[in-house]
Amino acid sequence: MRYSINVPNFGDFADARVVAKVAVAAEAAGWDGLFVWDHVVHDKQARRGQPFGDPWMLLTAAALSTTRLRIGPLVTPVARRRPEQLARQVATLDALSDGRVIFGAGLGGPIEDEFGSFGDTTDPVVLAERLDEGLELLSRYWSGETVDHDGPHYRVRSTQLLPATVQRPRPPVWIAGYWPTRRPMRRAARWDGAVPLFESARHGQAPAPSEVRDLVSYIARHRGAGADGPFDIVVGGASEPSAAAELIEPLHEAGATWWDERQVQSNPDHYRADAVLRRIDAGPPAMVER
């Protein structure tokens, strides 16, 4: 079991120096990862007047401040970015961190705010197509091979992007989605991990172990008997240090491999550094074999 800290890229965490401070504290306290949201405006009404930071600048600050902590976006909406530019950002961060990047990807939302505000499509079918095609392109770009591609949304002509990522064949790719919606979890089964949110347990609320067990079983069926390599199941919520072991142990037994510590989104402290730092300093749970 591994343990991470999850922070938005707005509020206090729009400042790269704050994210660097959080990263240093997390590494010192024994946490395994720090993950950052990737939003442009998030919910425009709820976030009115709040500053946002670019996630790649924030993650660069975290990488330069630490030596062990795994870092990455949770999650990047691939459909909102050009795959070639995104490939360079991830590869550069992977080199800077000596191969510590985990790439979290998903459809992105709120769709009307994050896409429609800028004249982009809000059709989730089109966004899902761009996500799948973009992920395949990213994997090829990260390999260092010369890419030729003629797809419904992207075209590439004999282009090689170097350097390849430090991690081979590429950084781990985790896919987000809402359970029990099946399609995102079938997408996750083709990659290296799943980051589910649950209809019954929103951001910051731990899911029921039975739901995690159902999800793990579903993904295992779609990975198939020939699937090789590790596969991560990332669940999260807000835990009290004194009761974290009792909360997380059943989730680990159900198949979770990471606990992602998240503030409840309705709590105004979820974008304030002091509250996150207090939880970091208390340390991750120690009851599950690490």
XYZ file of C-alpha atoms in Angstrom:
290
model
C 0.000 0.000 0.000
C 1.228 3.480 -0.879
C 0.020 6.844 0.417
C -0.260 10.168 -1.390
C -1.362 13.744 -0.823
C -3.785 15.322 -3.269
C -4.086 19.091 -3.741
C -5.932 21.353 -6.193
C -4.085 23.800 -8.434
C -6.023 26.785 -7.125
C -6.274 28.742 -3.888
C -3.081 28.542 -1.836
C -1.779 25.843 -4.184
C -1.685 28.182 -7.167
C 1.691 29.275 -5.749
C 4.500 26.927 -6.803
C 6.432 27.814 -3.643
C 3.540 26.534 -1.527
C 3.414 23.288 -3.506
C 7.176 22.886 -3.036
C 6.701 23.340 0.729
C 3.942 20.726 0.731
C 6.127 18.321 -1.261
C 9.062 18.693 1.142
C 6.790 18.138 4.138
C 5.159 15.080 2.540
C 8.484 13.455 1.717
C 9.842 14.145 5.206
C 6.725 12.673 6.856
C 6.936 9.435 4.872
C 4.236 9.914 2.240
C 4.847 8.251 -1.134
C 3.306 10.680 -3.601
C 1.970 14.163 -4.276
C -0.688 14.640 -6.944
C -2.024 17.927 -8.313
C -5.283 18.755 -10.080
C -5.164 19.996 -13.683
C -7.852 22.638 -14.190
C -8.060 25.927 -16.048
C -11.165 27.338 -14.357
C -12.789 24.304 -12.657
C -16.242 25.534 -11.618
C -16.305 29.199 -12.654
C -19.028 30.111 -10.190
C -17.484 28.351 -7.194
C -13.931 29.474 -8.044
C -14.731 33.078 -8.890
C -11.821 35.292 -7.875
C -9.453 32.421 -7.008
C -5.979 32.178 -8.570
C -4.966 29.047 -10.492
C -1.477 27.678 -11.100
C -0.271 25.737 -14.111
C 0.034 22.108 -12.932
C 3.307 21.482 -14.762
C 4.962 24.454 -13.091
C 3.622 23.289 -9.725
C 4.881 19.746 -10.311
C 8.271 21.091 -11.418
C 8.564 22.893 -8.084
C 7.699 19.642 -6.293
C 10.238 17.674 -8.337
C 13.056 20.135 -7.648
C 12.326 20.078 -3.912
C 12.274 16.290 -3.392
C 14.212 13.143 -4.241
C 11.818 10.249 -3.539
C 8.220 11.439 -3.833
C 6.189 10.220 -6.826
C 4.489 13.151 -8.541
C 1.950 13.759 -11.270
C -1.408 15.191 -12.290
C -4.680 13.738 -11.006
C -5.930 14.171 -13.549
C -5.010 15.752 -16.889
C -7.829 16.029 -19.457
C -5.887 14.860 -22.508
C -8.629 16.150 -24.824
C -7.924 19.711 -23.651
C -4.266 19.580 -24.709
C -2.209 18.976 -27.808
C -0.678 15.501 -27.398
C 2.733 16.560 -28.737
C 3.005 19.422 -26.241
C 1.743 17.252 -23.403
C 4.254 14.544 -24.306
C 7.102 17.050 -23.983
C 5.870 18.343 -20.630
C 5.623 14.857 -19.140
C 8.963 13.710 -20.563
C 10.714 16.833 -19.287
C 9.235 16.362 -15.811
C 10.160 12.673 -15.847
C 13.783 13.578 -16.632
C 13.847 16.344 -14.027
C 12.514 14.002 -11.332
C 14.721 11.039 -12.299
C 11.737 8.961 -13.335
C 9.189 9.729 -10.608
C 6.210 10.779 -12.734
C 2.858 9.027 -12.684
C 0.534 10.347 -15.382
C -3.124 10.529 -14.400
C -5.563 11.129 -17.246
C -9.287 11.438 -17.713
C -12.104 13.075 -19.621
C -11.965 16.302 -17.612
C -14.666 18.443 -16.163
C -16.806 20.302 -15.477
C -17.105 20.039 -19.263
C -19.133 23.215 -19.800
C -16.703 25.297 -17.745
C -13.413 23.680 -18.771
C -14.219 23.195 -22.473
C -17.293 25.205 -23.404
C -15.896 28.421 -21.909
C -13.249 28.433 -24.620
C -15.398 27.450 -27.577
C -14.379 23.784 -27.488
C -16.766 20.884 -27.918
C -18.765 19.743 -24.912
C -19.730 16.429 -26.517
C -18.451 13.741 -24.116
C -18.276 11.174 -26.943
C -15.895 13.383 -28.927
C -13.849 14.158 -25.811
C -13.570 10.440 -25.036
C -12.385 9.757 -28.586
C -9.736 12.461 -28.248
C -8.704 11.036 -24.889
C -8.174 7.526 -26.285
C -6.401 8.677 -29.432
C -4.293 11.123 -27.444
C -3.205 8.468 -24.947
C -2.006 6.196 -27.738
C -0.049 9.062 -29.264
C 1.508 9.944 -25.910
C 2.716 6.389 -25.437
C 4.340 6.414 -28.883
C 5.913 9.839 -28.395
C 7.355 8.819 -25.009
C 9.034 5.786 -26.615
C 11.237 8.006 -28.779
C 10.093 6.294 -31.975
C 9.233 8.142 -35.154
C 5.482 8.600 -35.256
C 3.226 8.554 -38.287
C -0.449 8.783 -37.444
C -3.643 9.560 -39.329
C -6.589 9.455 -36.956
C -10.003 11.059 -36.626
C -8.701 13.873 -34.392
C -4.905 14.022 -34.767
C -2.430 13.699 -37.611
C 1.334 13.288 -37.309
C 3.865 13.177 -40.112
C 7.175 11.374 -39.480
C 7.910 13.079 -36.162
C 10.252 11.924 -33.407
C 10.196 13.619 -30.011
C 13.368 13.240 -27.948
C 14.400 12.543 -25.332
C 12.211 9.573 -24.538
C 10.933 9.351 -20.994
C 13.327 8.120 -18.316
C 10.856 5.432 -17.288
C 10.641 2.625 -19.809
C 8.613 1.926 -21.757
C 6.849 5.018 -20.346
C 5.599 6.485 -17.056
C 2.685 4.649 -15.444
C -0.658 5.839 -16.793
C -3.632 5.932 -14.414
C -7.129 6.519 -15.765
C -9.869 8.288 -13.838
C -13.612 7.860 -14.032
C -16.793 7.495 -12.010
C -17.781 4.047 -10.813
C -20.108 2.282 -11.555
C -19.788 3.776 -15.068
C -18.069 0.968 -16.952
C -16.443 2.591 -19.967
C -13.745 4.594 -18.105
C -12.778 1.486 -16.134
C -12.475 -0.550 -19.337
C -10.170 2.208 -20.555
C -8.196 1.983 -17.310
C -7.800 -1.783 -17.750
C -5.726 -1.117 -20.886
C -3.225 0.989 -18.956
C -1.524 0.837 -15.525
C -4.040 1.928 -12.948
C -7.499 3.205 -12.128
C -8.390 6.328 -10.142
C -12.121 5.921 -9.543
C -14.442 8.386 -7.978
C -17.662 6.828 -6.759
C -21.238 7.965 -7.278
C -21.859 6.945 -3.668
C -18.744 8.669 -2.269
C -17.773 12.015 -3.729
C -14.367 13.678 -3.634
C -12.961 13.452 -0.119
C -15.249 10.612 0.954
C -13.888 7.072 1.226
C -15.774 4.447 -0.803
C -17.288 1.293 0.644
C -14.928 -1.715 0.481
C -17.629 -3.707 -1.320
C -17.633 -1.176 -4.167
C -13.855 -1.300 -4.412
C -14.038 -5.094 -4.542
C -16.582 -4.945 -7.383
C -14.420 -2.480 -9.282
C -11.271 -4.594 -8.858
C -13.115 -7.656 -10.108
C -14.490 -5.796 -13.123
C -11.067 -4.471 -14.136
C -9.460 -7.896 -13.671
C -11.962 -9.410 -16.098
C -11.163 -6.774 -18.705
C -7.406 -6.984 -18.255
C -7.570 -10.681 -19.022
C -5.410 -13.608 -18.027
C -2.530 -12.463 -20.224
C -2.145 -9.043 -18.605
C 1.281 -8.536 -17.116
C 2.867 -5.885 -14.956
C 1.540 -4.179 -11.846
C -1.831 -2.467 -11.814
C -2.788 0.178 -9.266
C -6.187 0.880 -7.738
C -6.156 4.384 -6.255
C -8.856 5.317 -3.768
C -8.973 8.258 -1.446
C -10.712 10.491 0.992
C -10.149 12.546 4.107
C -8.890 10.493 7.037
C -8.407 11.314 10.692
C -4.898 10.229 11.736
C -6.184 8.367 14.796
C -8.685 6.370 12.741
C -6.917 6.095 9.378
C -5.834 2.495 9.843
C -9.372 1.308 10.503
C -10.615 3.223 7.459
C -7.943 2.123 4.975
C -7.233 -1.487 5.941
C -10.574 -2.827 4.544
C -9.979 -0.896 1.319
C -6.538 -2.457 0.981
C -8.026 -5.897 1.576
C -10.571 -5.142 -1.179
C -7.738 -4.500 -3.643
C -6.708 -0.841 -3.294
C -2.965 -0.250 -3.718
C -2.851 3.518 -3.037
C -4.616 5.702 -0.505
C -4.858 9.279 -1.824
C -5.447 11.706 1.035
C -7.962 14.348 -0.129
C -9.826 17.116 1.587
C -13.621 17.002 1.265
C -14.383 19.331 -1.634
C -17.257 21.027 0.182
C -14.869 21.926 2.994
C -13.363 25.396 2.352
C -10.072 24.115 3.740
C -9.559 21.925 0.676
C -7.642 24.715 -1.095
C -5.815 25.983 2.006
C -2.277 24.883 2.691
C -2.391 24.997 6.503
C -5.054 22.284 6.725
C -3.212 20.044 4.265
C 0.113 20.532 6.023
C -1.412 19.551 9.371
C -2.586 16.260 7.874
C 0.764 15.694 6.168
C 2.688 16.201 9.393
C 0.588 13.554 11.128
C 2.003 11.056 8.646
C 0.490 8.241 6.574
C -1.068 5.175 8.180
C 1.456 2.463 9.007
C -0.743 -0.603 9.365
C -0.502 -1.981 5.807
C 2.681 -3.564 4.521
C 4.539 -0.915 2.496
